Coordinates of C-alpha atoms and ligand atoms in Angstrom, one line a residue:
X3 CA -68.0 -53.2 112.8
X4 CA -68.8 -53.4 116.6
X5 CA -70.6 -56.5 117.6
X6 CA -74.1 -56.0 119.5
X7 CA -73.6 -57.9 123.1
X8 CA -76.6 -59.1 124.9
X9 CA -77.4 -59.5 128.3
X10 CA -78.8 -62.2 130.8
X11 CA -82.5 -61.2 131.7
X12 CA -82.7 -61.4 135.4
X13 CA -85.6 -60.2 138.0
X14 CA -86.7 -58.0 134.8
X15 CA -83.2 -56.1 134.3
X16 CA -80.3 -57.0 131.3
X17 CA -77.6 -58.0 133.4
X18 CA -74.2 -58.0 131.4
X19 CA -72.6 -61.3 132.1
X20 CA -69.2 -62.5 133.8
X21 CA -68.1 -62.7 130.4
X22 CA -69.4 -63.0 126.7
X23 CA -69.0 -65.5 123.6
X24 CA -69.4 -65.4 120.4
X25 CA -72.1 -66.4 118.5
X26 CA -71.1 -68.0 114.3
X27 CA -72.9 -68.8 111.8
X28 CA -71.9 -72.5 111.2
X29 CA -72.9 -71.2 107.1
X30 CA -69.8 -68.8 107.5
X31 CA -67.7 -68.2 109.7
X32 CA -66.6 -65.1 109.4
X33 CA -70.4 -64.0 109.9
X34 CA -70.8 -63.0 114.0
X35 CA -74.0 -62.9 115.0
X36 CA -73.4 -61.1 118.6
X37 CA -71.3 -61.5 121.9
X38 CA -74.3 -63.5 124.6
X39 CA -73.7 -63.2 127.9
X40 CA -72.1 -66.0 130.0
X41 CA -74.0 -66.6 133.2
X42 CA -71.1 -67.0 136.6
X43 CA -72.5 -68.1 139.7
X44 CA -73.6 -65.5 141.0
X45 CA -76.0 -64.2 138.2
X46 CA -77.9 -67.6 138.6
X47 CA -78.1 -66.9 142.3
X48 CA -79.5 -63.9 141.5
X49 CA -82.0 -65.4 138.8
X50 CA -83.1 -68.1 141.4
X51 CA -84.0 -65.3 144.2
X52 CA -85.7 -63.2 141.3
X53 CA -87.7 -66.2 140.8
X54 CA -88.6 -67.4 143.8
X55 CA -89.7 -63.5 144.8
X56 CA -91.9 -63.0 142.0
X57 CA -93.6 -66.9 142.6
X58 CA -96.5 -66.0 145.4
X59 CA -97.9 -63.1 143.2
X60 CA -97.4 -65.0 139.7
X61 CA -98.7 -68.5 140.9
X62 CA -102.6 -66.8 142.2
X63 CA -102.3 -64.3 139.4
X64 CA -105.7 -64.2 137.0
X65 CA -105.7 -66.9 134.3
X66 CA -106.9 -63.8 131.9
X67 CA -103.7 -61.3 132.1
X68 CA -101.9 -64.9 132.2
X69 CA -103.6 -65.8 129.0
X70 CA -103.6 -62.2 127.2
X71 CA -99.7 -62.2 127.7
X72 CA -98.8 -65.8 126.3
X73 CA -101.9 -64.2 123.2
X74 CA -99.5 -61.5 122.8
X75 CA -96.1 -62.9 123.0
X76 CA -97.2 -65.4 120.4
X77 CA -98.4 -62.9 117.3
X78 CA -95.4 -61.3 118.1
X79 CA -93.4 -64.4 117.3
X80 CA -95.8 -65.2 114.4
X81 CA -95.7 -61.4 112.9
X82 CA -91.9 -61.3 113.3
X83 CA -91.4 -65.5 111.8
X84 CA -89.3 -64.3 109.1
X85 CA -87.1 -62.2 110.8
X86 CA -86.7 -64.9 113.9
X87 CA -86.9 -67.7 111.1
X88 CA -83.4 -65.9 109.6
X89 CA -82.0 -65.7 112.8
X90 CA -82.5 -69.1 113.2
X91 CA -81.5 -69.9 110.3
X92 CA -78.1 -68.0 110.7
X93 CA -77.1 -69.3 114.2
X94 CA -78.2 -73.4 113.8
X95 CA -77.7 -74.1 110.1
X96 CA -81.1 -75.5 109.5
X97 CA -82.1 -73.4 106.1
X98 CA -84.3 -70.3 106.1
X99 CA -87.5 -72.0 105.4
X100 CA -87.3 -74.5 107.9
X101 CA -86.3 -71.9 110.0
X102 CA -89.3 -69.8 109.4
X103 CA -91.5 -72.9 109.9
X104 CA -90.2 -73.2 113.2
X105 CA -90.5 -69.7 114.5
X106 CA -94.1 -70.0 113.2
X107 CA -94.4 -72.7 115.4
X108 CA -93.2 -71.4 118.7
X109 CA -96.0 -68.6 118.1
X110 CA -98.3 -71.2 117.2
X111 CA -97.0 -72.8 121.2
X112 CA -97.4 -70.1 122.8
X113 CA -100.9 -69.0 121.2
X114 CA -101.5 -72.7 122.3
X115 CA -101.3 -72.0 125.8
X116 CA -102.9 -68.5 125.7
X117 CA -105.5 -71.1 125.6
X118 CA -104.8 -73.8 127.7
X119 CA -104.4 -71.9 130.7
X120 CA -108.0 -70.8 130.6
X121 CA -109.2 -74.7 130.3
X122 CA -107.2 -76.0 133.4
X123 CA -109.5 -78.0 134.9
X124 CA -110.3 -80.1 137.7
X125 CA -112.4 -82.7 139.4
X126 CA -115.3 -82.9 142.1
X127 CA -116.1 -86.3 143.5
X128 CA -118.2 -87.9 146.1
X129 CA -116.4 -89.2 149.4
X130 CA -117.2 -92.6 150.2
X131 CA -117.2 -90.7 154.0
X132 CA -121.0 -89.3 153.4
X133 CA -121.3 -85.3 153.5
X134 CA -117.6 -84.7 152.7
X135 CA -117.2 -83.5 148.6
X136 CA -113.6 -84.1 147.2
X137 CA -112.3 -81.3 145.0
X138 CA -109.0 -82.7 143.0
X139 CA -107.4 -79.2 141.5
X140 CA -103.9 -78.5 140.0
X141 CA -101.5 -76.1 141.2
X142 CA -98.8 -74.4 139.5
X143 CA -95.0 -76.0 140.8
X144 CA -93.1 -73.7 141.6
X145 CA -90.2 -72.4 140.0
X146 CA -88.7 -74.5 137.1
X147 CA -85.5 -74.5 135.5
X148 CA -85.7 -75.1 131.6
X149 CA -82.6 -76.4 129.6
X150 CA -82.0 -76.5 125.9
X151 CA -80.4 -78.2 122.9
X152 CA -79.2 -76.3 120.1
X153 CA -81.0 -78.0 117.7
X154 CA -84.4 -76.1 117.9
X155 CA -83.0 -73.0 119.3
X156 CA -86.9 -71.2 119.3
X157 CA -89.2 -74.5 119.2
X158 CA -87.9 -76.3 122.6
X159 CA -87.7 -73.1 124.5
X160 CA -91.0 -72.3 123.5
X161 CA -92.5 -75.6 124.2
X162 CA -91.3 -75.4 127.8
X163 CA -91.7 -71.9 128.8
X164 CA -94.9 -71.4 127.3
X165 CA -96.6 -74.1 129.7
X166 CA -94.9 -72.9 132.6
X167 CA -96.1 -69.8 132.6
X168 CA -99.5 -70.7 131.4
X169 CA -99.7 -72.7 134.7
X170 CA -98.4 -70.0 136.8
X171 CA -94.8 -71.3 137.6
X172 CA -91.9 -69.1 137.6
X173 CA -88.9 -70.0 134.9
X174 CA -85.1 -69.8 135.0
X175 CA -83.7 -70.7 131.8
X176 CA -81.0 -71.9 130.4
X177 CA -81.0 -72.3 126.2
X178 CA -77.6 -74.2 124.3
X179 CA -74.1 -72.4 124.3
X180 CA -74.1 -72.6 120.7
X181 CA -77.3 -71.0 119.9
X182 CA -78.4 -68.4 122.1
X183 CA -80.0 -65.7 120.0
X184 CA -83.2 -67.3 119.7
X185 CA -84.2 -67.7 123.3
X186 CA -82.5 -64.2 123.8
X187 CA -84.8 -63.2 121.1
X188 CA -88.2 -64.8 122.9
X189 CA -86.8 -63.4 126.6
X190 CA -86.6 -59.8 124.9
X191 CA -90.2 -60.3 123.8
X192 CA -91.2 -61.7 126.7
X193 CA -89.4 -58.6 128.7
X194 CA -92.3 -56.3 126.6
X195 CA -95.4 -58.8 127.3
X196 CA -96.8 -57.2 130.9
X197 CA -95.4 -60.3 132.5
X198 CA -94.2 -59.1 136.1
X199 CA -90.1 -59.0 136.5
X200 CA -88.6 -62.2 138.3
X201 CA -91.2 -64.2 136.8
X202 CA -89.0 -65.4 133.6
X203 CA -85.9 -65.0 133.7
X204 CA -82.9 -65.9 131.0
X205 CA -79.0 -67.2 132.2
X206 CA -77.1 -68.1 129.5
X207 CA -73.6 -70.1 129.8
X208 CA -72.2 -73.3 129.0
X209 CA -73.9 -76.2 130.8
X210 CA -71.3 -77.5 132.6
X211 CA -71.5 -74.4 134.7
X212 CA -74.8 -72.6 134.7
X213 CA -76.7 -75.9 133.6
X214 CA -75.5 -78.2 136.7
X215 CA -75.7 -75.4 139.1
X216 CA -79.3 -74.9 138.4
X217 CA -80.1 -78.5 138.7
X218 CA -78.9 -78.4 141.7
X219 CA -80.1 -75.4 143.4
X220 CA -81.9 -76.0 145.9
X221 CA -84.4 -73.2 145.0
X222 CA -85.5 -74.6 142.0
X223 CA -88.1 -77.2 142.0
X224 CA -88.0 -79.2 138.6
X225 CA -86.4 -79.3 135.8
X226 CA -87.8 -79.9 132.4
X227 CA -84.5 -80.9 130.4
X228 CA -84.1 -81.3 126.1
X229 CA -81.1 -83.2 125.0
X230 CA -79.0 -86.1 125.1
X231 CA -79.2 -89.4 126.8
X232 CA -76.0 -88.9 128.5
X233 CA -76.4 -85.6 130.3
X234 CA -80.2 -86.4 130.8
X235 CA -79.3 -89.2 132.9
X236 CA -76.7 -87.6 134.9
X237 CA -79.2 -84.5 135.4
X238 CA -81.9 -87.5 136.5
X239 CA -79.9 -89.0 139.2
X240 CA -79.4 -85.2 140.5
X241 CA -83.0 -84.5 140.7
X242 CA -83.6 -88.0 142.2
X243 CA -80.6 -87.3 145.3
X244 CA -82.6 -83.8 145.7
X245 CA -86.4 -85.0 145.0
X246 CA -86.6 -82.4 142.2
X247 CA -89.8 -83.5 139.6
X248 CA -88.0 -84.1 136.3
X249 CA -88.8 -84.4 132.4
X250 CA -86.2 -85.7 130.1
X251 CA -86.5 -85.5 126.7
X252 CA -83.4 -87.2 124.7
X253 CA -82.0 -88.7 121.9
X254 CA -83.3 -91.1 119.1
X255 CA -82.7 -93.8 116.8
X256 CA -85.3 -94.0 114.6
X257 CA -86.5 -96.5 112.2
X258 CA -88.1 -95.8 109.1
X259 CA -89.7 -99.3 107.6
X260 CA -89.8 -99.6 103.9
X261 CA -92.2 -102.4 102.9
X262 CA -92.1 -104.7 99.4
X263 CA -95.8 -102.6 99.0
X264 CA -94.5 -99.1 99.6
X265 CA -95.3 -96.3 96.6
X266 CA -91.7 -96.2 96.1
X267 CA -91.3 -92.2 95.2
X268 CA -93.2 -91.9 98.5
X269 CA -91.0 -94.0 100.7
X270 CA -87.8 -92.1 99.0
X271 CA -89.4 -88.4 99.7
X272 CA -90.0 -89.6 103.0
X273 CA -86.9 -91.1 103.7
X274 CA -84.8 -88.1 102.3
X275 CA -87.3 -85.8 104.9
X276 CA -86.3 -88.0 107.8
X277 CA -82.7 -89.1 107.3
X278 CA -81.5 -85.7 106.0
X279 CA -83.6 -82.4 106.6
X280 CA -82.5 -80.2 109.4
X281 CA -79.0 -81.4 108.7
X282 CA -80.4 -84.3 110.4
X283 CA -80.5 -82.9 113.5
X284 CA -83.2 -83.9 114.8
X285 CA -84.1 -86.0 117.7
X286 CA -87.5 -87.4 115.4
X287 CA -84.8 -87.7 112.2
X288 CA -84.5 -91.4 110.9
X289 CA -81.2 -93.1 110.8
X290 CA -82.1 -96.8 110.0
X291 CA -83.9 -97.4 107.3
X292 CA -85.0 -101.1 107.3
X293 CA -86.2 -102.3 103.9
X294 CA -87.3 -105.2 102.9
X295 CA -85.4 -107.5 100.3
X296 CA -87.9 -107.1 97.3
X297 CA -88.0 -103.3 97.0
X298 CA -84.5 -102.8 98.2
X299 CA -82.4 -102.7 94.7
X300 CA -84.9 -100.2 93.3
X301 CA -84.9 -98.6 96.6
X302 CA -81.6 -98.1 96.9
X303 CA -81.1 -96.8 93.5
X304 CA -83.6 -94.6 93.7
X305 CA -82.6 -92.8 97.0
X306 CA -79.0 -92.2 95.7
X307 CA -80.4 -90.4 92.8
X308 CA -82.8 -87.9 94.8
X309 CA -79.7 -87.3 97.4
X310 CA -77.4 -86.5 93.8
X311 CA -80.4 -83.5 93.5
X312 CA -80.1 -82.5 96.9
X313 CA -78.2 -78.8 97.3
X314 CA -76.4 -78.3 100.0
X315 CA -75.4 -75.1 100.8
X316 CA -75.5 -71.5 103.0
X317 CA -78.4 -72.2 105.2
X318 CA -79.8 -68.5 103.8
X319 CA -79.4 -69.3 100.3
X320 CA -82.5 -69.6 97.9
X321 CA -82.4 -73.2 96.8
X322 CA -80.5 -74.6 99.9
X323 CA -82.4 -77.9 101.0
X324 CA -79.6 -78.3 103.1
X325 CA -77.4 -76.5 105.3
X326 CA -74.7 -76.8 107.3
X327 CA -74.3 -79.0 110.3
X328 CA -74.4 -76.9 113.3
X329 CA -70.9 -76.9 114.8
X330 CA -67.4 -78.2 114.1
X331 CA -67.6 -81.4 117.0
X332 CA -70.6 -82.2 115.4
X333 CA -69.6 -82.2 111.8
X334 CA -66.5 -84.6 113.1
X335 CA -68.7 -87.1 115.1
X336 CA -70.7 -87.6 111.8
X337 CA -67.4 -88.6 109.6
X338 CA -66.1 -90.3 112.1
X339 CA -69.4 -92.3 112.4
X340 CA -68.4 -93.1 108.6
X341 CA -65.7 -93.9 109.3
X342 CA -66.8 -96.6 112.0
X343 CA -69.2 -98.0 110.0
X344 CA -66.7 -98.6 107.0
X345 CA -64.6 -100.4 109.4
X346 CA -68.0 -102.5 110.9
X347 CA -68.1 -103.6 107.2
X348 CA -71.0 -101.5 105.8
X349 CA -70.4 -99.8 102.4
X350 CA -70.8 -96.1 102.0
X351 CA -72.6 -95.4 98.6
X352 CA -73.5 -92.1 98.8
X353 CA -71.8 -88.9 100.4
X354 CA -70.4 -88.9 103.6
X355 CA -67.2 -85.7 103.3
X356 CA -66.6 -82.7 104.2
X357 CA -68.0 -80.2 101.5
X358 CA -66.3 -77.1 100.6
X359 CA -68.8 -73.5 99.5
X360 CA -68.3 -70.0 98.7
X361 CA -67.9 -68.8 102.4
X362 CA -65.9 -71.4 105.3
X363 CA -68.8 -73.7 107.0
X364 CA -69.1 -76.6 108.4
X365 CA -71.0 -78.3 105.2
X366 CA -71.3 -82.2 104.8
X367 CA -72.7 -84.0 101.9
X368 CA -75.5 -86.7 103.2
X369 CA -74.0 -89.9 104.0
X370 CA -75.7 -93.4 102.9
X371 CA -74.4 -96.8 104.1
X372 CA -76.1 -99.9 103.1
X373 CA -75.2 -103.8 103.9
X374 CA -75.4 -102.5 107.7
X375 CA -76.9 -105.0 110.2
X376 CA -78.6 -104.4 113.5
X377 CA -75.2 -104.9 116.0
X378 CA -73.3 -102.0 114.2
X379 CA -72.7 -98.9 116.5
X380 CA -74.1 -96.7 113.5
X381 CA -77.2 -98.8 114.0
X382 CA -77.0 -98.5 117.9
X383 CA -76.0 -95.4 118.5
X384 CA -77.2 -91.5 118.0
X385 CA -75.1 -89.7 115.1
X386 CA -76.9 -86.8 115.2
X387 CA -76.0 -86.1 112.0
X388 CA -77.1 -86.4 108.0
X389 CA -75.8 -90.1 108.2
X390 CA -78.3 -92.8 107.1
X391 CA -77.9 -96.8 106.9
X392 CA -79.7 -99.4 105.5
X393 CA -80.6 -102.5 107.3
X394 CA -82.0 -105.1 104.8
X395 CA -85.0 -107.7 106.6
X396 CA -86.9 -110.5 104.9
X397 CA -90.4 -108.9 105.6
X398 CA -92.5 -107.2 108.0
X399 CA -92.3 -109.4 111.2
X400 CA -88.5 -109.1 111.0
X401 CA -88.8 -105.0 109.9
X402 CA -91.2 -104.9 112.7
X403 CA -88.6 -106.4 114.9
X404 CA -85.6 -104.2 113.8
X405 CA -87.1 -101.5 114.4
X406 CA -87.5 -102.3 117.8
X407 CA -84.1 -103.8 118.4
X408 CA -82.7 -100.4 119.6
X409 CA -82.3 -98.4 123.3
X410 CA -84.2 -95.9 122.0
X411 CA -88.0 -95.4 121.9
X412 CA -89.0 -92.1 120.1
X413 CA -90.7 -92.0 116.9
X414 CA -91.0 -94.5 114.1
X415 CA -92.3 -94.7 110.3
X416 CA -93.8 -97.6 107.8
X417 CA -93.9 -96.5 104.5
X418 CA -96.8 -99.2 103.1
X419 CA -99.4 -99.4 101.7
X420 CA -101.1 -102.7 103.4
X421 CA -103.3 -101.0 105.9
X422 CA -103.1 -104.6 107.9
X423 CA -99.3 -103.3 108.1
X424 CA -99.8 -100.1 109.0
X425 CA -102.6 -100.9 111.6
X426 CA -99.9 -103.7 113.5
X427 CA -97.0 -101.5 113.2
X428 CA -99.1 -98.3 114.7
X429 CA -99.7 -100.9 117.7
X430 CA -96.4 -102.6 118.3
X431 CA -93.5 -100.3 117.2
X432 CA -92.1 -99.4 120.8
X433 CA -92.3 -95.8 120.6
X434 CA -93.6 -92.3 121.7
X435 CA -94.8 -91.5 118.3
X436 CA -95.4 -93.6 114.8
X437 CA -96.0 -92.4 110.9
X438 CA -97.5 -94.2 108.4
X439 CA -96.7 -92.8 104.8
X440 CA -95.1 -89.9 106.7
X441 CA -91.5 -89.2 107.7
X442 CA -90.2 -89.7 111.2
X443 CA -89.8 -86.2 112.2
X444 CA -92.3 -83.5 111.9
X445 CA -95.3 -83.2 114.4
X446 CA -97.9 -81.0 115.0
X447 CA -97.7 -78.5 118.1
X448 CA -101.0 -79.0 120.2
X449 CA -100.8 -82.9 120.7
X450 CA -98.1 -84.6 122.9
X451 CA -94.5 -85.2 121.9
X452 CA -92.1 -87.3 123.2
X453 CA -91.1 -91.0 123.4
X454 CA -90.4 -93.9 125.7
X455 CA -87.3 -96.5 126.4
X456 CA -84.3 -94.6 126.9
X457 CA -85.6 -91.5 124.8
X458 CA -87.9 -89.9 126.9
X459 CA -88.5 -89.8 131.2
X460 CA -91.3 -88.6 133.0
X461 CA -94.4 -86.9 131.7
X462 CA -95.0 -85.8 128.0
X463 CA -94.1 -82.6 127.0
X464 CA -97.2 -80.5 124.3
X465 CA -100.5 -80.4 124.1
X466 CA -102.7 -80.5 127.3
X467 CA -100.0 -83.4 128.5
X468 CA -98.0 -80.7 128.9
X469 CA -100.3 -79.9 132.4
X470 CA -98.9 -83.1 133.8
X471 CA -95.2 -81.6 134.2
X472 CA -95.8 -78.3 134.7
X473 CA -98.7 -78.6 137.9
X474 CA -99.0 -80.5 141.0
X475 CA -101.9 -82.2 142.2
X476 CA -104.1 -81.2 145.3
X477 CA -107.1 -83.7 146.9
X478 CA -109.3 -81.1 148.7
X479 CA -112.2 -83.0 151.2
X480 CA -114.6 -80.2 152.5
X481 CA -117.5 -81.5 155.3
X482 CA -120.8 -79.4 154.5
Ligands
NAP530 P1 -76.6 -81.9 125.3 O1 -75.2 -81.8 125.0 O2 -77.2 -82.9 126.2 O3 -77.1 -80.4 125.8 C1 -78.4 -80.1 126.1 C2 -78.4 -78.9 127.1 O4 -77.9 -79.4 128.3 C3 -77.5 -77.8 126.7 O5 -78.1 -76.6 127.1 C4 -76.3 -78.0 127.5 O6 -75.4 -76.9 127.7 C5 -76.8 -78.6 128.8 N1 -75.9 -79.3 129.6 C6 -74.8 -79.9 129.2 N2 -74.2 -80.5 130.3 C7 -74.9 -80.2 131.4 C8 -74.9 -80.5 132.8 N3 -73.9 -81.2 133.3 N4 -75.8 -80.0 133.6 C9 -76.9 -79.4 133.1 N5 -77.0 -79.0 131.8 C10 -76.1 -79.4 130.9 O7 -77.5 -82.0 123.9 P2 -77.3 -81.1 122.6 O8 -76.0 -81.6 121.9 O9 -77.5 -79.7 122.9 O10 -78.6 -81.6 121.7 C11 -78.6 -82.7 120.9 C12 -79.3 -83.8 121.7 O11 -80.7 -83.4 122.0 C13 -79.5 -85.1 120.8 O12 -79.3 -86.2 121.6 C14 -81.0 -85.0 120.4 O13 -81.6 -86.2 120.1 C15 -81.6 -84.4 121.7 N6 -82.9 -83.8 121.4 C16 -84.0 -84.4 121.9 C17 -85.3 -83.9 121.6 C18 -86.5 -84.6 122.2 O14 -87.5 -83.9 122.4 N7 -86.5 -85.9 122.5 C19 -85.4 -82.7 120.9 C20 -84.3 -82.2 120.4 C21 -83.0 -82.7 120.7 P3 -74.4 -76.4 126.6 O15 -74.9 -75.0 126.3 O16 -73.1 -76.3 127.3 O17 -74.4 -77.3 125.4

């Protein structure tokens, strides 16, 4: 059976590509989802011009067509969830339903900003200069490159490009390598939605190649960038050398407390939702779990059980709470994470192989290490996988302080029920985002997301925040 190949969309055409790659379904191998175009040099050249072209009109355009667009691309997303959702599903590993929720979601975004770009709003002052008025206004940037992780393959493209255009920049983006078809899927809606050619456009291509060169281009002025700390830094001190505004989002390493007080089949459900959903692929999943001495034995024992219950299995499967992790590098960073913290001297007492199913994946049972402590790599350092370790603590001052003893800043959980607890720990925990009772990943879509410390750089991305990225500030003084 021939397999569908799908194009970069640039300046409003479907441009084949220098070359194409194969999309798999990390469930099965076997299973190709389609051949996505491969971006060269000169296609982003292209893109850039097509972007910069269609900028005057788009950026002075009326807020209404602007707003009935985003309206429209967004019940398209929502009516098509399930079908998107499977896709998802199919290309990332994450299973159906989770995949379905996040498709729902990306509708949800860009019905979000439908809105939001009918309430940008401003400011009018007095000048301390009598018969002058100040007008402060925001302005749309200009053209913006976007770049992707492969971990929310609709959810992170959405959340940037839905903003952008709301605010009446122009887009170039690039999603992950590894999971195209989702933002090929939104650029092909987007391609129906009345918004004008040039003004988004799609390159896809590995990021050592199509990535760098748009952070560099000097026809692109910002770059709103998803992904890990290491290529977020390096795409920083590029936008710093060429004054390019830049928003980072990164990686995580994310404490979830566990308190003496907790409702114990509470903190478990939470803790299963945070260390091992999605694969544990998320940047908001928790991978230190720092409970304290007096509910730890029951604690422990009662975790192992729940993960025994947990299926994992074919993302599409009915019954799958878990699928496969999302690519064959990633699947061999997590054991050899297990591997480093057996030889660090925790214990692993729960999962942590290589699974074998019906059809060839990349499947993984959850891994649990306890008798961890705080200096351990596993402890310092983003797995980015379904691997989980335990730090024990004394009480909630030293908790409290664990939790913080880490480069990264992004979300955080208690599980207590001490509202004195909850009420410190909302206050001090050194991130972007906390949970009490809740797990560490899973946030709503209209308030802001993202972190601090070495997780997160330059403005917040969601919500109205979002405005702070995506326009530019102008002081207007007018004498009467
Ligand atoms: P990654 O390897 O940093 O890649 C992210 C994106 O950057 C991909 O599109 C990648 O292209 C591209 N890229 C790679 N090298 C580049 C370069 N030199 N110049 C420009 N672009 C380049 O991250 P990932 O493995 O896809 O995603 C996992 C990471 O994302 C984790 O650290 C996770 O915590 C983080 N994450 C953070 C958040 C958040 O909001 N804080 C949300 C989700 C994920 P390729 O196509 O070649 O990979």
């Amino acid at each position: 059976m021939s397999v569908q190949k799908h194009d970069n969309l640039i300046g409003g055409q479907w441009l084949p590509g220098a070359s194409y790659s194969a999309n798999l379904n990390p469930s099965n191998l076997a299973d190709v989802i389609g051949e996505y175009a491969q971006a060269d040099a000169a296609q982003l050249e292209q893109a850039v011009q097509a972007a910069r072209a269609a900028f005057p009109a788009w950026s002075v355009s009326g807020i209404q067509a602007r707003s009935d667009a985003l309206d429209k691309i967004g019940n398209e997303i929502l009516a098509r969830k399930e079908e998107l959702g499977t896709l998802l599903s199919r290309e990332e590993g994450k299973t159906r339903a989770e995949g379905i929720g996040e498709a729902a979601r990306a509708g949800n975004i860009f019905k979000f900003f439908a809105g939001e770009c009918l309430r940008l709003s401003g400011e009018t002052l007095p000048s301390v200069r009598p018969g002058i008025g100040v007008e402060i206004t925001r302005e749309p940037l200009g053209v913006i490159g976007l770049i992707t992780p492969w971990n929310f393959p609709i959810a992170i493209p959405a959340w940037k490009i839905a903003p952008a255009l709301a605010f009446g920049n122009c887009v170039v983006m690039k999603p992950a390598d590894l999971v195209p078809g989702c933002a090929w899927a939104i650029a092909e809606i987007i391609s129906r939605s009345g918004i004008p050619a040039g003004v988004f456009n799609l390159v896809m291509g590995r990021g050592s190649v199509v990535g760098d060169r748009l952070v560099n281009h000097p026809g692109i002025d910002a770059i709103s960038f998803t992904g890990s700390q290491g290529v977020g830094a390096r795409i920083a001190q590029a936008c710093a050398v060429n004054l390019k505004k830049v928003q980072l989002e990164m990686g995580g390493k994310n404490p979830q407390v566990i308190l003496d007080d907790a409702d114990l089949a509470q903190a478990v459900e939470l803790s299963i939702q945070s260390a091992f959903f999605s694969t544990g692929q998320r940047c908001t999943a928790s991978s230190r779990l720092i409970v304290t001495q007096g509910i730890y034995p029951k604690f422990v024992e009662a975790l192992k059980a729940r993960m025994a219950s947990l299926r994992i299995d074919d993302a599409l499967k009915a019954g799958t709470d878990i699928g496969p992790v999302s690519s064959l590098s990633q699947l061999e960073q997590n054991l050899s994470y297990v591997e480093i913290g057996q030889a660090e001297g925790a214990k692993l007492v729960a999962g942590g192989e290589r699974l074998q199913r019906d059809t060839d994946g990349f499947y993984m049972a959850p891994a649990l290490l306890t008798d961890t402590t705080a200096g351990m790599r596993i402890n310092r350092e983003e797995v980015f996988g379904p691997v989980a370790s335990i730090i024990t603590v004394k009480n909630y001052e030293e908790a409290l302080a664990e939790a913080n003893n880490t480069p990264f800043g992004l979300s955080a959980g208690i599980a207590t029920t001490s509202l004195k607890y909850a009420t410190h720990f909302k206050r001090h925990s050194q991130v972007g985002m906390v949970m009490v009772n809740l797990p560490t990943a899973g946030v709503d879509y209209h308030v802001p997301f993202g972190g601090r410390k070495g997780s997160s750089y330059g403005p917040r991305e969601q919500g109205r925040y979002a405005q702070e990225f995506f326009t530019v500030v102008k002081t207007a003084y007018t004498q009467a």
